[in-house]
GROMACS .gro file of C-alpha atoms in nm:
model
  220
    1MET     CA    1  11.065 -13.406 -15.756
    2THR     CA    2  10.843 -13.607 -15.551
    3THR     CA    3  10.740 -13.947 -15.634
    4PRO     CA    4  10.369 -14.031 -15.550
    5VAL     CA    5  10.332 -14.289 -15.294
    6LYS     CA    6  10.102 -14.622 -15.390
    7ARG     CA    7   9.874 -14.722 -15.123
    8LEU     CA    8   9.913 -15.085 -15.036
    9PRO     CA    9   9.528 -15.295 -15.085
   10ARG     CA   10   9.400 -15.372 -14.725
   11ARG     CA   11   9.440 -15.659 -14.601
   12MET     CA   12   9.164 -15.851 -14.490
   13PRO     CA   13   9.154 -16.007 -14.096
   14GLY     CA   14   9.261 -16.347 -14.014
   15TRP     CA   15   8.869 -16.419 -13.883
   16ALA     CA   16   8.688 -16.269 -14.210
   17LYS     CA   17   8.837 -16.489 -14.398
   18VAL     CA   18   8.693 -16.803 -14.198
   19VAL     CA   19   8.367 -16.635 -14.151
   20ALA     CA   20   8.388 -16.604 -14.555
   21ALA     CA   21   8.514 -16.953 -14.584
   22LEU     CA   22   8.252 -17.134 -14.358
   23VAL     CA   23   7.925 -16.928 -14.550
   24LEU     CA   24   8.123 -17.016 -14.905
   25VAL     CA   25   8.065 -17.348 -14.758
   26LEU     CA   26   7.752 -17.401 -14.640
   27VAL     CA   27   7.653 -17.217 -14.976
   28VAL     CA   28   7.776 -17.458 -15.177
   29PHE     CA   29   7.702 -17.763 -14.996
   30PHE     CA   30   7.288 -17.667 -14.992
   31ALA     CA   31   7.308 -17.600 -15.336
   32GLY     CA   32   7.458 -17.918 -15.439
   33LEU     CA   33   7.192 -18.100 -15.268
   34ARG     CA   34   6.904 -17.878 -15.396
   35LEU     CA   35   7.021 -17.879 -15.770
   36SER     CA   36   7.218 -18.244 -15.766
   37VAL     CA   37   7.475 -18.052 -15.864
   38LEU     CA   38   7.727 -18.256 -15.621
   39PRO     CA   39   7.526 -18.568 -15.630
   40GLY     CA   40   7.843 -18.701 -15.395
   41LEU     CA   41   7.796 -18.479 -15.140
   42LYS     CA   42   7.510 -18.718 -15.000
   43ASP     CA   43   7.732 -19.016 -14.990
   44LEU     CA   44   8.000 -18.856 -14.817
   45PHE     CA   45   7.744 -18.704 -14.575
   46GLY     CA   46   7.543 -19.006 -14.563
   47THR     CA   47   7.462 -19.211 -14.232
   48GLU     CA   48   7.476 -19.612 -14.183
   49THR     CA   49   7.171 -19.786 -14.054
   50HIS     CA   50   7.261 -20.110 -13.769
   51ASP     CA   51   6.993 -20.281 -13.633
   52ARG     CA   52   7.143 -20.371 -13.300
   53SER     CA   53   6.823 -20.423 -13.145
   54GLY     CA   54   6.763 -20.736 -12.858
   55PRO     CA   55   6.499 -21.007 -12.909
   56ALA     CA   56   6.123 -20.884 -12.808
   57LEU     CA   57   6.021 -20.991 -12.466
   58LEU     CA   58   5.679 -21.121 -12.437
   59LYS     CA   59   5.547 -20.860 -12.123
   60SER     CA   60   5.144 -20.991 -12.102
   61ILE     CA   61   4.916 -21.181 -12.244
   62GLN     CA   62   4.531 -21.067 -12.298
   63ASP     CA   63   4.214 -21.268 -12.387
   64ILE     CA   64   4.008 -21.091 -12.643
   65SER     CA   65   3.631 -21.162 -12.641
   66ARG     CA   66   3.577 -20.957 -12.959
   67TYR     CA   67   3.501 -21.048 -13.313
   68ASP     CA   68   3.647 -20.840 -13.607
   69ALA     CA   69   3.334 -20.830 -13.838
   70ALA     CA   70   3.467 -20.590 -14.098
   71SER     CA   71   3.777 -20.399 -14.204
   72GLY     CA   72   3.820 -20.063 -14.377
   73ASN     CA   73   4.084 -19.952 -14.570
   74PHE     CA   74   4.133 -19.573 -14.613
   75GLN     CA   75   4.343 -19.271 -14.755
   76VAL     CA   76   4.440 -18.935 -14.720
   77VAL     CA   77   4.628 -18.673 -14.888
   78VAL     CA   78   4.811 -18.446 -14.594
   79ASP     CA   79   4.930 -18.073 -14.632
   80LEU     CA   80   5.044 -17.910 -14.351
   81GLU     CA   81   5.247 -17.580 -14.328
   82LYS     CA   82   5.400 -17.411 -14.065
   83ASP     CA   83   5.501 -17.063 -14.098
   84ALA     CA   84   5.667 -16.825 -13.916
   85LYS     CA   85   5.487 -16.524 -13.856
   86LEU     CA   86   5.817 -16.247 -13.921
   87LEU     CA   87   6.017 -16.453 -14.150
   88PRO     CA   88   5.989 -16.572 -14.524
   89ASP     CA   89   5.913 -16.927 -14.606
   90ALA     CA   90   6.264 -16.949 -14.751
   91ILE     CA   91   6.403 -16.841 -14.448
   92ARG     CA   92   6.211 -17.057 -14.186
   93GLY     CA   93   5.889 -17.252 -14.277
   94THR     CA   94   5.837 -17.633 -14.342
   95ARG     CA   95   5.509 -17.748 -14.616
   96THR     CA   96   5.507 -18.122 -14.608
   97LEU     CA   97   5.258 -18.321 -14.882
   98TYR     CA   98   5.221 -18.662 -14.726
   99VAL     CA   99   4.975 -18.957 -14.848
  100GLY     CA  100   4.857 -19.205 -14.559
  101ALA     CA  101   4.696 -19.470 -14.584
  102GLY     CA  102   4.577 -19.790 -14.299
  103THR     CA  103   4.281 -19.951 -14.182
  104VAL     CA  104   4.029 -19.946 -13.925
  105ASP     CA  105   3.868 -20.267 -13.796
  106ALA     CA  106   3.521 -20.265 -13.664
  107TYR     CA  107   3.397 -20.534 -13.385
  108VAL     CA  108   3.157 -20.647 -13.152
  109ASP     CA  109   3.232 -20.709 -12.839
  110LEU     CA  110   3.108 -21.037 -12.730
  111GLY     CA  111   3.231 -21.023 -12.378
  112LYS     CA  112   2.997 -20.773 -12.325
  113ILE     CA  113   2.673 -21.017 -12.383
  114GLY     CA  114   2.523 -21.124 -12.006
  115GLU     CA  115   2.266 -21.412 -11.899
  116ASN     CA  116   1.937 -21.215 -11.995
  117ASP     CA  117   2.080 -21.117 -12.358
  118VAL     CA  118   2.046 -21.482 -12.448
  119LYS     CA  119   1.722 -21.629 -12.455
  120VAL     CA  120   1.666 -22.007 -12.578
  121ASN     CA  121   1.296 -22.199 -12.611
  122GLY     CA  122   1.266 -22.542 -12.446
  123ASP     CA  123   1.312 -22.749 -12.751
  124ARG     CA  124   1.592 -22.522 -12.842
  125THR     CA  125   1.511 -22.466 -13.170
  126SER     CA  126   1.480 -22.067 -13.115
  127ALA     CA  127   1.736 -21.823 -13.030
  128THR     CA  128   1.721 -21.482 -12.916
  129LEU     CA  129   2.022 -21.260 -12.864
  130ARG     CA  130   2.114 -20.927 -12.813
  131LEU     CA  131   2.449 -20.779 -12.876
  132PRO     CA  132   2.622 -20.464 -12.764
  133HIS     CA  133   2.650 -20.243 -13.074
  134ALA     CA  134   2.974 -20.271 -13.346
  135GLN     CA  135   3.208 -20.044 -13.204
  136LEU     CA  136   3.543 -19.891 -13.404
  137GLY     CA  137   3.912 -20.019 -13.302
  138LYS     CA  138   4.203 -19.768 -13.379
  139PRO     CA  139   4.311 -19.657 -13.661
  140ALA     CA  140   4.662 -19.812 -13.790
  141LEU     CA  141   4.838 -19.670 -14.063
  142ASP     CA  142   5.025 -19.835 -14.303
  143PRO     CA  143   5.421 -19.770 -14.323
  144ASP     CA  144   5.468 -19.929 -14.622
  145ARG     CA  145   5.168 -19.787 -14.817
  146SER     CA  146   5.213 -19.440 -14.673
  147TYR     CA  147   5.473 -19.182 -14.796
  148ALA     CA  148   5.609 -18.871 -14.894
  149VAL     CA  149   5.542 -18.679 -15.189
  150SER     CA  150   5.695 -18.354 -15.136
  151LYS     CA  151   5.909 -18.145 -14.816
  152GLN     CA  152   5.974 -17.804 -14.860
  153ARG     CA  153   6.211 -17.653 -14.570
  154GLY     CA  154   6.342 -17.315 -14.551
  155LEU     CA  155   6.715 -17.247 -14.530
  156PHE     CA  156   6.711 -17.216 -14.095
  157ASP     CA  157   6.484 -17.573 -14.079
  158ARG     CA  158   6.766 -17.723 -14.364
  159LEU     CA  159   7.019 -17.621 -14.094
  160GLY     CA  160   6.821 -17.795 -13.782
  161ASP     CA  161   6.800 -18.089 -13.928
  162LEU     CA  162   7.195 -18.122 -13.989
  163PHE     CA  163   7.202 -18.136 -13.570
  164SER     CA  164   6.854 -18.309 -13.517
  165ASP     CA  165   6.864 -18.672 -13.463
  166ASN     CA  166   6.552 -18.706 -13.588
  167PRO     CA  167   6.581 -18.512 -13.966
  168ASN     CA  168   6.297 -18.476 -14.155
  169GLY     CA  169   6.048 -18.617 -13.907
  170GLU     CA  170   5.714 -18.689 -14.008
  171GLN     CA  171   5.543 -18.753 -13.692
  172ALA     CA  172   5.307 -18.462 -13.729
  173VAL     CA  173   5.163 -18.578 -14.054
  174GLN     CA  174   5.133 -18.911 -13.938
  175LYS     CA  175   4.951 -18.801 -13.652
  176LEU     CA  176   4.747 -18.573 -13.882
  177ALA     CA  177   4.681 -18.888 -14.107
  178VAL     CA  178   4.540 -19.107 -13.863
  179ARG     CA  179   4.318 -18.853 -13.717
  180HIS     CA  180   4.128 -18.760 -14.050
  181ILE     CA  181   4.114 -19.190 -14.114
  182GLY     CA  182   3.959 -19.199 -13.776
  183ASP     CA  183   3.689 -18.906 -13.841
  184ALA     CA  184   3.636 -19.085 -14.183
  185ALA     CA  185   3.589 -19.445 -14.026
  186LYS     CA  186   3.335 -19.267 -13.810
  187GLU     CA  187   3.138 -19.123 -14.117
  188SER     CA  188   3.148 -19.461 -14.286
  189GLU     CA  189   2.909 -19.693 -14.241
  190LEU     CA  190   3.178 -19.964 -14.095
  191THR     CA  191   3.013 -20.027 -13.784
  192ALA     CA  192   2.664 -20.096 -13.973
  193ARG     CA  193   2.878 -20.362 -14.186
  194ALA     CA  194   3.014 -20.496 -13.867
  195GLU     CA  195   2.685 -20.554 -13.721
  196SER     CA  196   2.547 -20.695 -14.056
  197ASN     CA  197   2.842 -20.953 -14.072
  198THR     CA  198   2.777 -21.065 -13.693
  199THR     CA  199   2.432 -21.129 -13.791
  200GLY     CA  200   2.492 -21.372 -14.057
  201MET     CA  201   2.803 -21.599 -13.865
  202LEU     CA  202   2.554 -21.610 -13.522
  203GLU     CA  203   2.274 -21.722 -13.784
  204GLY     CA  204   2.508 -21.958 -13.956
  205LEU     CA  205   2.691 -22.110 -13.647
  206LEU     CA  206   2.394 -22.144 -13.454
  207ARG     CA  207   2.158 -22.334 -13.757
  208SER     CA  208   2.475 -22.554 -13.785
  209LEU     CA  209   2.393 -22.646 -13.421
  210GLY     CA  210   2.002 -22.736 -13.490
  211PHE     CA  211   1.817 -22.374 -13.435
  212LYS     CA  212   1.551 -22.324 -13.697
  213GLU     CA  213   1.509 -21.980 -13.547
  214VAL     CA  214   1.743 -21.725 -13.480
  215ARG     CA  215   1.663 -21.315 -13.387
  216VAL     CA  216   1.980 -21.086 -13.322
  217SER     CA  217   1.949 -20.764 -13.213
  218TYR     CA  218   2.151 -20.477 -13.104
  219GLY     CA  219   2.171 -20.208 -12.845
  220SER     CA  220   2.366 -20.106 -12.538
   0.00000   0.00000   0.00000
């Protein structure tokens, strides 16, 4: 009689075990962060921030001759999506919903007033002033009132954040927010309000100095 010989199961190579273990660790890691099943992982791989900056140094001083006559507060919701052409969003792609809040100042540059732009009569009771039109300053984003509502990232983008010096950077949405706020300021009546406020300020100032009639106009 012959006894059948049972074949032993083929053993998995060592390198295959290492790869399988690494894949399993990554799956558990991202699942824990996504579903908050393993909240301790965030603390385990978290970072600490230490401010070791030196003192700020004064580099220069510039004289400002402009009169800030009005300031507008703006808010915009930025929805920025970046997709890969040949990959699904779950693998490669980002979408950020960001609320940007900021201000834009409108000012009149009094330093551009020339000698011929100011006329005063002999008895100093009447004054005529011609000022340059009001201009808009650069939009300033307020970090205390700006925030990301939601962030969606593909698997490759999440992996890239682990090796990035600036993970989850918001520079792109911040720049878009600043641009949209600047465009909104141009379409608003902010410069008209600035000219009206400047006129009121000058009329009150000159009348307090004894002028009875004050005319203020604007032109290039």
